[in-house]
Amino acid sequence: MKNNVLFKTKFRKIIDAFWLREDILETIPNCQCEYLDSSFRLLSVSSETLFSENELKPVFELYKTEFSIVERYISQAGTEHPTRIVSR
């Protein structure tokens, strides 16, 4: 099973994008975290371990970063199923 969440972010300082990514990598075990665009607005976080956005909320708050979930996927046996799509 793989958990993948796509976040839309808004940073006050671009340097925070780097440190946020590093903190997420330390918070979620065995995860992959990467920005999907050059403006650091779309952040993909995926892990073999299930996690909730509540686990990452304190990390986003630390950098005073606005965020919303664009989409969330949980894949089982290689098949991806959208469980929730949220956009703001």
Tab-separated table of N, CA and C in Angstrom:
chain	number	residue	atom	x	y	z
A	1	MET	N	0.856	-1.167	0.000
A	1	MET	CA	0.000	0.000	0.000
A	1	MET	C	0.905	1.233	0.000
A	2	LYS	N	0.548	2.229	-0.804
A	2	LYS	CA	1.318	3.454	-0.869
A	2	LYS	C	0.378	4.644	-0.722
A	3	ASN	N	0.782	5.588	0.091
A	3	ASN	CA	0.001	6.781	0.365
A	3	ASN	C	0.672	7.948	-0.350
A	4	ASN	N	-0.072	8.703	-1.143
A	4	ASN	CA	0.479	9.832	-1.869
A	4	ASN	C	-0.462	11.029	-1.719
A	5	VAL	N	0.094	12.166	-1.268
A	5	VAL	CA	-0.699	13.374	-1.081
A	5	VAL	C	-0.031	14.508	-1.849
A	6	LEU	N	-0.832	15.241	-2.595
A	6	LEU	CA	-0.347	16.398	-3.344
A	6	LEU	C	-0.846	17.656	-2.651
A	7	PHE	N	0.096	18.483	-2.189
A	7	PHE	CA	-0.223	19.715	-1.491
A	7	PHE	C	0.017	20.919	-2.393
A	8	LYS	N	-0.831	21.905	-2.256
A	8	LYS	CA	-0.603	23.212	-2.869
A	8	LYS	C	-0.106	24.110	-1.739
A	9	THR	N	1.041	24.759	-1.937
A	9	THR	CA	1.658	25.540	-0.873
A	9	THR	C	1.830	26.997	-1.289
A	10	LYS	N	2.000	27.832	-0.290
A	10	LYS	CA	2.280	29.249	-0.533
A	10	LYS	C	3.264	29.703	0.546
A	11	PHE	N	4.484	29.996	0.126
A	11	PHE	CA	5.542	30.366	1.055
A	11	PHE	C	5.719	31.868	1.136
A	12	ARG	N	6.079	32.328	2.326
A	12	ARG	CA	6.460	33.731	2.491
A	12	ARG	C	7.886	33.937	2.005
A	13	LYS	N	8.744	32.944	2.280
A	13	LYS	CA	10.138	32.977	1.836
A	13	LYS	C	10.433	31.678	1.102
A	14	ILE	N	10.995	31.769	-0.090
A	14	ILE	CA	11.264	30.582	-0.897
A	14	ILE	C	12.242	29.629	-0.201
A	15	ILE	N	13.191	30.149	0.572
A	15	ILE	CA	14.137	29.285	1.270
A	15	ILE	C	13.412	28.308	2.197
A	16	ASP	N	12.239	28.687	2.682
A	16	ASP	CA	11.452	27.796	3.533
A	16	ASP	C	11.028	26.528	2.801
A	17	ALA	N	10.893	26.595	1.479
A	17	ALA	CA	10.500	25.417	0.700
A	17	ALA	C	11.519	24.297	0.876
A	18	PHE	N	12.785	24.635	0.884
A	18	PHE	CA	13.833	23.634	1.081
A	18	PHE	C	13.740	23.018	2.469
A	19	TRP	N	13.644	23.858	3.489
A	19	TRP	CA	13.631	23.361	4.873
A	19	TRP	C	12.350	22.604	5.191
A	20	LEU	N	11.224	23.028	4.627
A	20	LEU	CA	9.968	22.291	4.817
A	20	LEU	C	10.114	20.873	4.286
A	21	ARG	N	10.674	20.753	3.099
A	21	ARG	CA	10.878	19.432	2.495
A	21	ARG	C	11.750	18.562	3.402
A	22	GLU	N	12.822	19.107	3.911
A	22	GLU	CA	13.707	18.349	4.793
A	22	GLU	C	12.984	17.904	6.068
A	23	ASP	N	12.177	18.771	6.633
A	23	ASP	CA	11.438	18.418	7.856
A	23	ASP	C	10.385	17.348	7.598
A	24	ILE	N	9.751	17.387	6.443
A	24	ILE	CA	8.774	16.342	6.094
A	24	ILE	C	9.484	14.996	5.961
A	25	LEU	N	10.650	14.999	5.330
A	25	LEU	CA	11.412	13.755	5.183
A	25	LEU	C	11.780	13.164	6.545
A	26	GLU	N	11.998	14.008	7.540
A	26	GLU	CA	12.306	13.529	8.888
A	26	GLU	C	11.055	13.100	9.659
A	27	THR	N	9.901	13.673	9.309
A	27	THR	CA	8.662	13.404	10.034
A	27	THR	C	7.990	12.107	9.600
A	28	ILE	N	7.935	11.846	8.310
A	28	ILE	CA	7.260	10.667	7.769
A	28	ILE	C	8.315	9.613	7.423
A	29	PRO	N	8.257	8.436	8.025
A	29	PRO	CA	9.270	7.409	7.751
A	29	PRO	C	9.228	6.923	6.301
A	30	ASN	N	10.391	6.725	5.736
A	30	ASN	CA	10.538	6.170	4.383
A	30	ASN	C	9.686	6.879	3.339
A	31	CYS	N	9.666	8.202	3.389
A	31	CYS	CA	8.837	8.925	2.430
A	31	CYS	C	9.690	9.551	1.329
A	32	GLN	N	9.015	9.906	0.269
A	32	GLN	CA	9.597	10.681	-0.813
A	32	GLN	C	8.851	11.996	-0.844
A	33	CYS	N	9.580	13.077	-1.019
A	33	CYS	CA	8.974	14.399	-0.981
A	33	CYS	C	9.641	15.241	-2.058
A	34	GLU	N	8.839	15.747	-3.004
A	34	GLU	CA	9.426	16.538	-4.080
A	34	GLU	C	8.434	17.589	-4.582
A	35	TYR	N	9.002	18.699	-5.037
A	35	TYR	CA	8.192	19.742	-5.648
A	35	TYR	C	8.007	19.400	-7.112
A	36	LEU	N	6.803	19.604	-7.614
A	36	LEU	CA	6.487	19.239	-8.987
A	36	LEU	C	6.570	20.422	-9.940
A	37	ASP	N	6.899	21.597	-9.417
A	37	ASP	CA	7.003	22.780	-10.272
A	37	ASP	C	8.154	23.658	-9.783
A	38	SER	N	8.587	24.570	-10.619
A	38	SER	CA	9.729	25.426	-10.283
A	38	SER	C	9.357	26.575	-9.353
A	39	SER	N	8.072	26.811	-9.141
A	39	SER	CA	7.647	27.891	-8.239
A	39	SER	C	7.392	27.377	-6.817
A	40	PHE	N	7.649	26.095	-6.574
A	40	PHE	CA	7.488	25.469	-5.249
A	40	PHE	C	6.059	25.597	-4.733
A	41	ARG	N	5.091	25.427	-5.608
A	41	ARG	CA	3.679	25.495	-5.210
A	41	ARG	C	3.049	24.119	-5.042
A	42	LEU	N	3.531	23.131	-5.786
A	42	LEU	CA	2.953	21.788	-5.712
A	42	LEU	C	3.966	20.829	-5.107
A	43	LEU	N	3.614	20.268	-3.964
A	43	LEU	CA	4.498	19.383	-3.220
A	43	LEU	C	3.871	17.998	-3.134
A	44	SER	N	4.583	17.003	-3.625
A	44	SER	CA	4.105	15.627	-3.577
A	44	SER	C	4.825	14.896	-2.447
A	45	VAL	N	4.045	14.274	-1.573
A	45	VAL	CA	4.597	13.485	-0.468
A	45	VAL	C	4.023	12.080	-0.596
A	46	SER	N	4.908	11.092	-0.679
A	46	SER	CA	4.435	9.711	-0.777
A	46	SER	C	5.248	8.826	0.156
A	47	SER	N	4.576	7.784	0.641
A	47	SER	CA	5.210	6.879	1.596
A	47	SER	C	4.517	5.533	1.563
A	48	GLU	N	5.279	4.503	1.871
A	48	GLU	CA	4.690	3.173	2.041
A	48	GLU	C	3.881	3.117	3.329
A	49	THR	N	4.171	4.028	4.242
A	49	THR	CA	3.460	4.114	5.510
A	49	THR	C	2.286	5.079	5.360
A	50	LEU	N	1.127	4.687	5.833
A	50	LEU	CA	-0.015	5.592	5.793
A	50	LEU	C	0.236	6.757	6.744
A	51	PHE	N	-0.097	7.946	6.319
A	51	PHE	CA	0.028	9.134	7.153
A	51	PHE	C	-1.145	10.048	6.870
A	52	SER	N	-1.417	10.937	7.800
A	52	SER	CA	-2.505	11.890	7.603
A	52	SER	C	-1.921	13.292	7.498
A	53	GLU	N	-2.696	14.179	6.937
A	53	GLU	CA	-2.250	15.572	6.825
A	53	GLU	C	-2.071	16.199	8.204
A	54	ASN	N	-2.762	15.664	9.216
A	54	ASN	CA	-2.601	16.180	10.583
A	54	ASN	C	-1.183	15.982	11.106
A	55	GLU	N	-0.504	14.941	10.640
A	55	GLU	CA	0.880	14.717	11.046
A	55	GLU	C	1.807	15.797	10.485
A	56	LEU	N	1.440	16.342	9.334
A	56	LEU	CA	2.282	17.346	8.685
A	56	LEU	C	1.874	18.781	9.013
A	57	LYS	N	0.694	18.957	9.556
A	57	LYS	CA	0.211	20.303	9.867
A	57	LYS	C	1.188	21.098	10.742
A	58	PRO	N	1.759	20.511	11.815
A	58	PRO	CA	2.724	21.281	12.623
A	58	PRO	C	3.965	21.704	11.835
A	59	VAL	N	4.367	20.890	10.859
A	59	VAL	CA	5.538	21.238	10.040
A	59	VAL	C	5.218	22.459	9.168
A	60	PHE	N	4.051	22.453	8.531
A	60	PHE	CA	3.645	23.603	7.720
A	60	PHE	C	3.504	24.854	8.596
A	61	GLU	N	2.937	24.692	9.772
A	61	GLU	CA	2.745	25.828	10.677
A	61	GLU	C	4.075	26.409	11.155
A	62	LEU	N	5.073	25.562	11.322
A	62	LEU	CA	6.396	26.019	11.735
A	62	LEU	C	6.944	27.068	10.767
A	63	TYR	N	6.679	26.895	9.481
A	63	TYR	CA	7.161	27.827	8.459
A	63	TYR	C	6.110	28.863	8.056
A	64	LYS	N	4.996	28.892	8.790
A	64	LYS	CA	3.902	29.817	8.493
A	64	LYS	C	3.506	29.740	7.013
A	65	THR	N	3.404	28.504	6.552
A	65	THR	CA	3.104	28.223	5.154
A	65	THR	C	1.635	27.867	4.985
A	66	GLU	N	0.981	28.541	4.067
A	66	GLU	CA	-0.392	28.177	3.739
A	66	GLU	C	-0.337	26.924	2.868
A	67	PHE	N	-1.275	25.991	3.112
A	67	PHE	CA	-1.310	24.779	2.300
A	67	PHE	C	-2.725	24.246	2.198
A	68	SER	N	-2.950	23.496	1.159
A	68	SER	CA	-4.209	22.771	1.003
A	68	SER	C	-3.894	21.469	0.276
A	69	ILE	N	-4.751	20.497	0.454
A	69	ILE	CA	-4.578	19.220	-0.235
A	69	ILE	C	-5.292	19.305	-1.578
A	70	VAL	N	-4.547	19.016	-2.637
A	70	VAL	CA	-5.120	19.021	-3.975
A	70	VAL	C	-5.708	17.644	-4.276
A	71	GLU	N	-4.950	16.595	-3.979
A	71	GLU	CA	-5.462	15.246	-4.156
A	71	GLU	C	-4.711	14.268	-3.263
A	72	ARG	N	-5.359	13.154	-3.014
A	72	ARG	CA	-4.786	12.116	-2.160
A	72	ARG	C	-5.072	10.764	-2.805
A	73	TYR	N	-4.033	9.925	-2.890
A	73	TYR	CA	-4.179	8.594	-3.461
A	73	TYR	C	-3.645	7.555	-2.495
A	74	ILE	N	-4.347	6.460	-2.420
A	74	ILE	CA	-3.844	5.286	-1.720
A	74	ILE	C	-3.861	4.159	-2.739
A	75	SER	N	-2.692	3.609	-3.020
A	75	SER	CA	-2.630	2.525	-4.002
A	75	SER	C	-2.540	1.191	-3.281
A	76	GLN	N	-3.250	0.224	-3.807
A	76	GLN	CA	-3.229	-1.130	-3.262
A	76	GLN	C	-2.937	-2.075	-4.412
A	77	ALA	N	-1.956	-2.925	-4.228
A	77	ALA	CA	-1.579	-3.914	-5.247
A	77	ALA	C	-1.322	-3.260	-6.597
A	78	GLY	N	-0.691	-2.082	-6.584
A	78	GLY	CA	-0.314	-1.409	-7.822
A	78	GLY	C	-1.417	-0.619	-8.485
A	79	THR	N	-2.604	-0.579	-7.912
A	79	THR	CA	-3.706	0.170	-8.496
A	79	THR	C	-3.980	1.401	-7.637
A	80	GLU	N	-3.982	2.577	-8.258
A	80	GLU	CA	-4.234	3.791	-7.493
A	80	GLU	C	-5.718	4.105	-7.460
A	81	HIS	N	-6.174	4.506	-6.281
A	81	HIS	CA	-7.568	4.874	-6.089
A	81	HIS	C	-7.610	6.235	-5.418
A	82	PRO	N	-8.250	7.228	-6.051
A	82	PRO	CA	-8.372	8.502	-5.346
A	82	PRO	C	-9.323	8.345	-4.174
A	83	THR	N	-8.890	8.761	-2.997
A	83	THR	CA	-9.762	8.668	-1.822
A	83	THR	C	-10.394	9.993	-1.506
A	84	ARG	N	-9.763	11.070	-1.940
A	84	ARG	CA	-10.341	12.378	-1.673
A	84	ARG	C	-9.626	13.401	-2.559
A	85	ILE	N	-10.392	14.297	-3.105
A	85	ILE	CA	-9.822	15.407	-3.861
A	85	ILE	C	-10.346	16.686	-3.226
A	86	VAL	N	-9.428	17.524	-2.794
A	86	VAL	CA	-9.779	18.775	-2.127
A	86	VAL	C	-9.018	19.892	-2.817
A	87	SER	N	-9.678	20.975	-3.106
A	87	SER	CA	-8.957	22.123	-3.644
A	87	SER	C	-9.561	23.390	-3.093
A	88	ARG	N	-8.715	24.386	-2.904
A	88	ARG	CA	-9.150	25.688	-2.384
A	88	ARG	C	-8.724	26.766	-3.323
